[in-house]
Amino acid sequence: MTDRKLGFVGLGRMGGPMSGRLIDAGYDLTVYDTNRSAVDAAVARGARAAGSPREVADAVPVVLTSLPTPDVVEKVALGPDGLGGGSVIEIMLDLSTTGPGTAKRVAEGLSGHGVQWVDSPVSGGVTGAEKGTLAVMTSCPRSAYERVEPIVSTFGKVFFVGEEPGLAQVVKLGNNMLAAAALVLSSEALAMGVKAGIDPQVMVDIINVSSGRNSATQDKFPRAILPGTFDFGFTTALSYKDVRLCVEEAEAMGVPMLGGALIRQFLAITKAKFGPDSDFTSIAKVVEEWAGVEIRSKSTG
Ligand code: NAD
């Protein structure tokens, strides 16, 4: 089946550009967000607005969601006026990071409404969402995968993880814990360099052709920390949520995650100091404060 009519709920930093790509690819989109200005922006790009998730699910068979936290995903799926009550919906495809526990619970709740759950978290940040270069990890029954694959390939490279709900979420949590760990440890290494009198730009350039290179030194430092803009586009609250979920799920599985527990505390400190809405590159500011240095390239002062 080729779906041309889609729903999209959650038009934020990620959902905004992802829904925009679908519109540009010729899909007919019905959208909802609690933030009116996000809806207005999508309508200006060609989408039609609905008044609730339920209204979206009354209009189209496949609804994508990109929502901040597991409780919001659960509410949008199964709450009053949620997607599950819709008369036309057949598939809810969730692009959010929720963890496998929520994925399994929502999948079960939706199956009671005859709606198929697809979990499809993404990695690659706002830039990846804009350019269509995300990693899209998907778990759902094969038949549903064949139906949604052409849709999610609009966002980037798609990986089929398995048929059980939540499997793709496990991959995503592992990845995001590693991304946060890279940011913490790279901040510590760079702070040491600055304290020794080295231009951090020079140190980043060297690391990026050496064995210590990682997503923080290759992307976050050049883009948001060395210039001092701290505007990578991912909030501390969401990164904290991801690492917390990762450590909790690992613990429930009997997998030790000592390093992960440390990264979780680091994010808790960053959230307490700079607020939940701060950019998660603010992790570097915590290290800077403790070390008494600023990790800025010489050219940006
Ligand atoms: P965001 O906060 O920018 O966007 C979330 C959107 O959901 C907002 O527009 C908000 O108004 C809307 N919303 C909140 N409650 C709602 C409700 N009840 N009904 C309808 N809409 C509601 O978050 P984001 O950065 O776009 O992240 C979205 C998801 O993608 C999260 O789960 C996040 O962990 C994940 N993610 C983010 C990034 C990133 O770099 N920002 C990368 C990969 C994955």
Short mmCIF file of C-alpha atoms and ligand atoms in Angstrom, two decimals:
data_model
loop_
_atom_site.label_atom_id
_atom_site.label_comp_id
_atom_site.label_asym_id
_atom_site.label_seq_id
_atom_site.Cartn_x
_atom_site.Cartn_y
_atom_site.Cartn_z
CA MET A 1 0.00 0.00 0.00
CA THR A 2 1.29 3.47 -0.80
CA ASP A 3 0.28 6.04 1.79
CA ARG A 4 0.10 9.65 0.63
CA LYS A 5 -1.98 11.02 3.50
CA LEU A 6 -0.14 11.19 6.81
CA GLY A 7 -0.62 12.69 10.25
CA PHE A 8 2.14 14.36 12.27
CA VAL A 9 1.90 15.20 15.98
CA GLY A 10 4.76 17.13 17.65
CA LEU A 11 6.26 19.81 15.41
CA GLY A 12 9.24 20.83 17.56
CA ARG A 13 12.97 21.02 16.85
CA MET A 14 12.90 17.59 15.18
CA GLY A 15 9.25 17.24 14.17
CA GLY A 16 9.24 20.66 12.44
CA PRO A 17 11.92 19.84 9.87
CA MET A 18 10.84 16.17 9.53
CA SER A 19 7.23 17.12 8.76
CA GLY A 20 8.56 19.78 6.38
CA ARG A 21 10.52 17.14 4.46
CA LEU A 22 7.38 15.01 4.11
CA ILE A 23 5.42 17.98 2.73
CA ASP A 24 8.24 18.76 0.30
CA ALA A 25 8.22 15.09 -0.78
CA GLY A 26 4.55 15.45 -1.75
CA TYR A 27 2.79 13.90 1.26
CA ASP A 28 -0.53 15.36 2.33
CA LEU A 29 -0.08 16.16 6.05
CA THR A 30 -2.61 16.69 8.86
CA VAL A 31 -0.81 18.06 11.92
CA TYR A 32 -1.27 18.81 15.60
CA ASP A 33 0.88 20.41 18.29
CA THR A 34 -0.02 22.09 21.59
CA ASN A 35 2.14 25.00 20.45
CA ARG A 36 0.04 27.05 18.04
CA SER A 37 3.00 28.76 16.37
CA ALA A 38 4.49 25.35 15.44
CA VAL A 39 1.17 24.43 13.80
CA ASP A 40 1.02 27.78 11.98
CA ALA A 41 4.51 27.21 10.56
CA ALA A 42 3.50 23.76 9.24
CA VAL A 43 0.27 25.14 7.75
CA ALA A 44 2.26 27.89 6.02
CA ARG A 45 4.33 25.10 4.45
CA GLY A 46 1.24 23.26 3.16
CA ALA A 47 -0.12 21.11 6.03
CA ARG A 48 -3.70 21.19 7.35
CA ALA A 49 -4.30 21.72 11.08
CA ALA A 50 -6.28 19.41 13.39
CA GLY A 51 -7.61 20.32 16.83
CA SER A 52 -6.35 17.23 18.72
CA PRO A 53 -4.45 13.95 18.19
CA ARG A 54 -7.86 12.25 17.91
CA GLU A 55 -8.83 14.55 15.02
CA VAL A 56 -5.61 13.61 13.23
CA ALA A 57 -6.41 9.91 13.78
CA ASP A 58 -9.94 10.46 12.43
CA ALA A 59 -8.45 11.80 9.20
CA VAL A 60 -5.48 9.62 8.16
CA PRO A 61 -4.34 5.97 8.48
CA VAL A 62 -0.66 6.58 9.38
CA VAL A 63 0.26 9.05 12.13
CA LEU A 64 3.86 9.98 13.00
CA THR A 65 4.73 11.47 16.40
CA SER A 66 7.82 13.36 17.61
CA LEU A 67 7.17 14.19 21.26
CA PRO A 68 9.42 15.19 24.17
CA THR A 69 8.91 12.58 26.90
CA PRO A 70 7.46 9.08 27.47
CA ASP A 71 4.46 10.42 29.43
CA VAL A 72 3.52 12.77 26.58
CA VAL A 73 3.78 9.92 24.05
CA GLU A 74 1.55 7.78 26.26
CA LYS A 75 -0.99 10.60 26.65
CA VAL A 76 -1.08 11.42 22.93
CA ALA A 77 -1.51 7.70 22.11
CA LEU A 78 -3.90 6.52 24.79
CA GLY A 79 -5.22 9.56 26.69
CA PRO A 80 -8.60 11.23 26.22
CA ASP A 81 -8.67 12.64 22.68
CA GLY A 82 -5.67 10.44 21.92
CA LEU A 83 -4.73 8.73 18.66
CA GLY A 84 -6.04 5.32 19.82
CA GLY A 85 -9.65 6.58 19.70
CA GLY A 86 -9.42 7.66 16.05
CA SER A 87 -11.65 6.07 13.43
CA VAL A 88 -9.22 6.00 10.47
CA ILE A 89 -5.80 5.42 12.07
CA GLU A 90 -4.12 2.04 11.42
CA ILE A 91 -0.49 2.80 12.38
CA MET A 92 1.13 5.07 14.98
CA LEU A 93 4.80 5.55 14.14
CA ASP A 94 6.74 7.14 16.99
CA LEU A 95 9.96 9.00 16.24
CA SER A 96 10.48 10.07 19.88
CA THR A 97 12.96 8.62 22.35
CA THR A 98 10.81 6.89 24.96
CA GLY A 99 12.70 3.77 26.03
CA PRO A 100 11.51 0.20 25.47
CA GLY A 101 9.20 0.11 28.52
CA THR A 102 6.93 2.86 27.17
CA ALA A 103 7.12 1.42 23.65
CA LYS A 104 5.86 -1.98 24.87
CA ARG A 105 3.13 -0.44 27.03
CA VAL A 106 1.82 1.86 24.31
CA ALA A 107 2.02 -0.92 21.69
CA GLU A 108 -0.16 -3.09 23.89
CA GLY A 109 -2.63 -0.29 24.62
CA LEU A 110 -2.95 0.57 20.93
CA SER A 111 -3.46 -3.04 19.89
CA GLY A 112 -6.66 -2.94 21.98
CA HIS A 113 -7.85 -0.23 19.55
CA GLY A 114 -6.73 -2.22 16.50
CA VAL A 115 -3.84 0.20 15.90
CA GLN A 116 -0.35 -1.07 15.00
CA TRP A 117 2.60 0.51 16.86
CA VAL A 118 5.89 1.19 15.09
CA ASP A 119 8.82 2.51 17.10
CA SER A 120 11.22 4.47 15.00
CA PRO A 121 13.56 6.70 17.04
CA VAL A 122 16.05 8.81 15.13
CA SER A 123 19.59 10.08 15.58
CA GLY A 124 21.46 12.88 13.89
CA GLY A 125 20.06 16.05 15.49
CA VAL A 126 18.24 19.02 14.01
CA THR A 127 20.72 19.29 11.13
CA GLY A 128 20.10 15.64 10.22
CA ALA A 129 16.34 16.27 10.36
CA GLU A 130 16.69 19.28 8.05
CA LYS A 131 19.00 17.56 5.57
CA GLY A 132 17.38 14.11 5.64
CA THR A 133 20.53 12.43 6.93
CA LEU A 134 19.18 10.92 10.16
CA ALA A 135 19.73 7.35 11.26
CA VAL A 136 16.22 5.91 11.58
CA MET A 137 15.97 2.74 13.67
CA THR A 138 12.72 0.87 13.38
CA SER A 139 11.10 -2.08 15.13
CA CYS A 140 7.67 -3.45 14.20
CA PRO A 141 6.18 -6.45 12.41
CA ARG A 142 7.66 -6.96 8.92
CA SER A 143 4.37 -6.20 7.16
CA ALA A 144 4.15 -2.78 8.88
CA TYR A 145 7.83 -2.13 8.13
CA GLU A 146 7.29 -2.60 4.42
CA ARG A 147 4.48 -0.06 4.58
CA VAL A 148 6.33 2.64 6.55
CA GLU A 149 9.84 2.25 5.12
CA PRO A 150 9.20 4.56 2.12
CA ILE A 151 7.85 7.21 4.51
CA VAL A 152 10.70 7.20 7.04
CA SER A 153 13.36 6.97 4.32
CA THR A 154 12.46 10.64 3.71
CA PHE A 155 14.41 11.35 6.93
CA GLY A 156 17.58 9.37 6.22
CA LYS A 157 18.99 5.85 6.40
CA VAL A 158 16.53 3.30 7.78
CA PHE A 159 17.53 0.24 9.82
CA PHE A 160 15.18 -2.63 10.64
CA VAL A 161 16.03 -3.71 14.20
CA GLY A 162 13.45 -6.45 14.81
CA GLU A 163 9.76 -7.19 15.17
CA GLU A 164 9.32 -6.72 18.94
CA PRO A 165 8.17 -3.28 20.17
CA GLY A 166 10.94 -1.41 21.96
CA LEU A 167 13.97 -3.02 20.27
CA ALA A 168 14.76 0.11 18.28
CA GLN A 169 14.46 2.10 21.52
CA VAL A 170 17.18 -0.03 23.12
CA VAL A 171 19.56 0.88 20.28
CA LYS A 172 18.64 4.54 20.55
CA LEU A 173 19.20 4.70 24.33
CA GLY A 174 22.61 3.04 23.97
CA ASN A 175 23.56 5.53 21.27
CA ASN A 176 22.45 8.59 23.23
CA MET A 177 24.22 7.47 26.38
CA LEU A 178 27.41 7.19 24.28
CA ALA A 179 26.85 10.64 22.73
CA ALA A 180 26.45 12.24 26.19
CA ALA A 181 29.49 10.35 27.51
CA ALA A 182 31.56 11.63 24.58
CA LEU A 183 30.53 15.18 25.45
CA VAL A 184 31.41 14.83 29.15
CA LEU A 185 34.81 13.19 28.57
CA SER A 186 35.77 15.47 25.68
CA SER A 187 34.95 18.51 27.87
CA GLU A 188 37.29 17.16 30.56
CA ALA A 189 40.11 16.54 28.06
CA LEU A 190 39.69 19.96 26.43
CA ALA A 191 39.54 21.79 29.79
CA MET A 192 42.86 20.14 30.67
CA GLY A 193 44.30 21.37 27.37
CA VAL A 194 43.14 24.96 27.91
CA LYS A 195 44.50 24.96 31.45
CA ALA A 196 47.86 23.90 30.05
CA GLY A 197 47.74 26.90 27.65
CA ILE A 198 46.72 25.10 24.42
CA ASP A 199 44.29 26.64 21.90
CA PRO A 200 41.33 24.19 22.12
CA GLN A 201 40.73 24.57 18.36
CA VAL A 202 44.20 23.13 17.77
CA MET A 203 43.55 20.32 20.23
CA VAL A 204 40.17 19.49 18.59
CA ASP A 205 41.79 19.47 15.14
CA ILE A 206 44.43 17.01 16.36
CA ILE A 207 41.92 14.75 18.18
CA ASN A 208 39.73 14.66 15.06
CA VAL A 209 42.50 12.91 13.13
CA SER A 210 43.53 10.81 16.15
CA SER A 211 42.12 7.84 18.03
CA GLY A 212 40.12 9.96 20.52
CA ARG A 213 37.82 11.53 17.89
CA ASN A 214 34.10 11.26 18.61
CA SER A 215 30.75 12.95 17.90
CA ALA A 216 31.47 15.73 20.42
CA THR A 217 34.90 16.68 19.03
CA GLN A 218 33.73 16.34 15.42
CA ASP A 219 30.43 18.18 15.72
CA LYS A 220 29.45 19.68 19.08
CA PHE A 221 32.73 21.42 19.94
CA PRO A 222 33.26 23.07 16.52
CA ARG A 223 29.60 24.09 16.20
CA ALA A 224 28.45 25.09 19.69
CA ILE A 225 31.22 25.08 22.32
CA LEU A 226 34.40 26.53 20.74
CA PRO A 227 32.39 29.52 19.36
CA GLY A 228 30.53 29.79 22.70
CA THR A 229 27.05 29.70 21.13
CA PHE A 230 25.74 26.62 23.04
CA ASP A 231 22.96 26.19 20.49
CA PHE A 232 23.38 22.64 19.21
CA GLY A 233 19.58 22.11 19.34
CA PHE A 234 19.10 19.37 21.94
CA THR A 235 18.00 20.29 25.45
CA THR A 236 19.65 19.16 28.67
CA ALA A 237 16.24 17.87 29.85
CA LEU A 238 15.96 15.52 26.86
CA SER A 239 19.53 14.27 27.13
CA TYR A 240 19.05 13.66 30.86
CA LYS A 241 15.83 11.77 30.07
CA ASP A 242 17.65 9.55 27.55
CA VAL A 243 20.55 8.66 29.85
CA ARG A 244 18.22 8.13 32.83
CA LEU A 245 16.08 5.77 30.73
CA CYS A 246 19.20 3.98 29.48
CA VAL A 247 20.58 3.36 32.98
CA GLU A 248 17.18 2.30 34.34
CA GLU A 249 16.46 -0.10 31.48
CA ALA A 250 19.96 -1.60 31.72
CA GLU A 251 19.52 -2.08 35.45
CA ALA A 252 16.16 -3.80 34.88
CA MET A 253 17.91 -6.16 32.44
CA GLY A 254 20.73 -6.94 34.89
CA VAL A 255 23.35 -5.12 32.84
CA PRO A 256 25.87 -3.05 34.86
CA MET A 257 26.16 0.57 33.73
CA LEU A 258 28.61 2.24 36.09
CA GLY A 259 29.88 4.71 33.50
CA GLY A 260 26.32 5.46 32.40
CA ALA A 261 25.30 6.22 36.01
CA LEU A 262 28.07 8.79 36.18
CA ILE A 263 27.00 10.46 32.93
CA ARG A 264 23.44 10.57 34.27
CA GLN A 265 24.63 12.47 37.37
CA PHE A 266 26.62 14.83 35.17
CA LEU A 267 23.47 15.67 33.25
CA ALA A 268 21.49 16.09 36.48
CA ILE A 269 24.07 18.66 37.61
CA THR A 270 23.93 20.46 34.23
CA LYS A 271 20.12 20.55 34.41
CA ALA A 272 20.19 21.92 37.98
CA LYS A 273 22.78 24.61 37.13
CA PHE A 274 21.63 25.76 33.69
CA GLY A 275 17.99 24.66 33.60
CA PRO A 276 16.11 21.94 31.66
CA ASP A 277 15.79 24.12 28.54
CA SER A 278 19.52 24.82 28.29
CA ASP A 279 21.33 23.24 25.36
CA PHE A 280 22.99 19.97 26.42
CA THR A 281 26.36 21.29 25.24
CA SER A 282 26.15 23.24 28.56
CA ILE A 283 27.75 20.09 30.00
CA ALA A 284 31.03 21.72 28.93
CA LYS A 285 30.20 24.79 31.07
CA VAL A 286 30.02 22.62 34.19
CA VAL A 287 33.53 21.31 33.53
CA GLU A 288 34.72 24.82 32.64
CA GLU A 289 33.44 26.19 35.95
CA TRP A 290 35.08 23.43 37.97
CA ALA A 291 38.37 23.76 36.07
CA GLY A 292 38.34 27.57 36.06
CA VAL A 293 38.80 27.86 32.26
CA GLU A 294 36.74 28.52 29.13
CA ILE A 295 37.02 26.16 26.17
CA ARG A 296 36.80 28.75 23.35
CA SER A 297 38.80 28.98 20.16
CA LYS A 298 41.22 31.92 20.28
CA SER A 299 39.53 33.59 17.29
CA THR A 300 36.18 33.81 19.17
CA GLY A 301 37.78 35.12 22.31
P1 NAD B 1 10.88 19.67 21.24
O1 NAD B 1 10.56 19.93 22.66
O2 NAD B 1 11.57 20.71 20.43
O3 NAD B 1 9.53 19.28 20.43
C1 NAD B 1 8.46 18.58 21.00
C2 NAD B 1 7.17 19.14 20.41
O4 NAD B 1 6.08 18.41 20.97
C3 NAD B 1 6.93 20.62 20.75
O5 NAD B 1 6.60 21.34 19.58
C4 NAD B 1 5.78 20.60 21.73
O6 NAD B 1 4.95 21.74 21.68
C5 NAD B 1 5.05 19.34 21.30
N1 NAD B 1 4.18 18.78 22.33
C6 NAD B 1 4.42 18.66 23.65
N2 NAD B 1 3.38 18.08 24.27
C7 NAD B 1 2.46 17.82 23.29
C8 NAD B 1 1.17 17.22 23.29
N3 NAD B 1 0.60 16.79 24.42
N4 NAD B 1 0.51 17.10 22.12
C9 NAD B 1 1.07 17.56 20.96
N5 NAD B 1 2.29 18.14 20.89
C10 NAD B 1 2.97 18.26 22.06
O7 NAD B 1 11.70 18.29 21.22
P2 NAD B 1 12.66 17.73 20.05
O8 NAD B 1 14.06 18.18 20.32
O9 NAD B 1 12.02 17.99 18.74
O10 NAD B 1 12.60 16.16 20.38
C11 NAD B 1 11.46 15.38 20.08
C12 NAD B 1 11.80 13.92 20.35
O11 NAD B 1 12.89 13.52 19.51
C13 NAD B 1 12.28 13.67 21.79
O12 NAD B 1 11.78 12.43 22.22
C14 NAD B 1 13.79 13.67 21.67
O13 NAD B 1 14.40 12.90 22.71
C15 NAD B 1 13.99 13.07 20.31
N6 NAD B 1 15.21 13.47 19.61
C16 NAD B 1 15.66 14.78 19.63
C17 NAD B 1 16.82 15.11 18.93
C18 NAD B 1 17.37 16.53 18.92
O14 NAD B 1 18.55 16.71 18.54
N7 NAD B 1 16.61 17.54 19.29
C19 NAD B 1 17.52 14.14 18.21
C20 NAD B 1 17.02 12.84 18.18
C21 NAD B 1 15.86 12.52 18.88
#
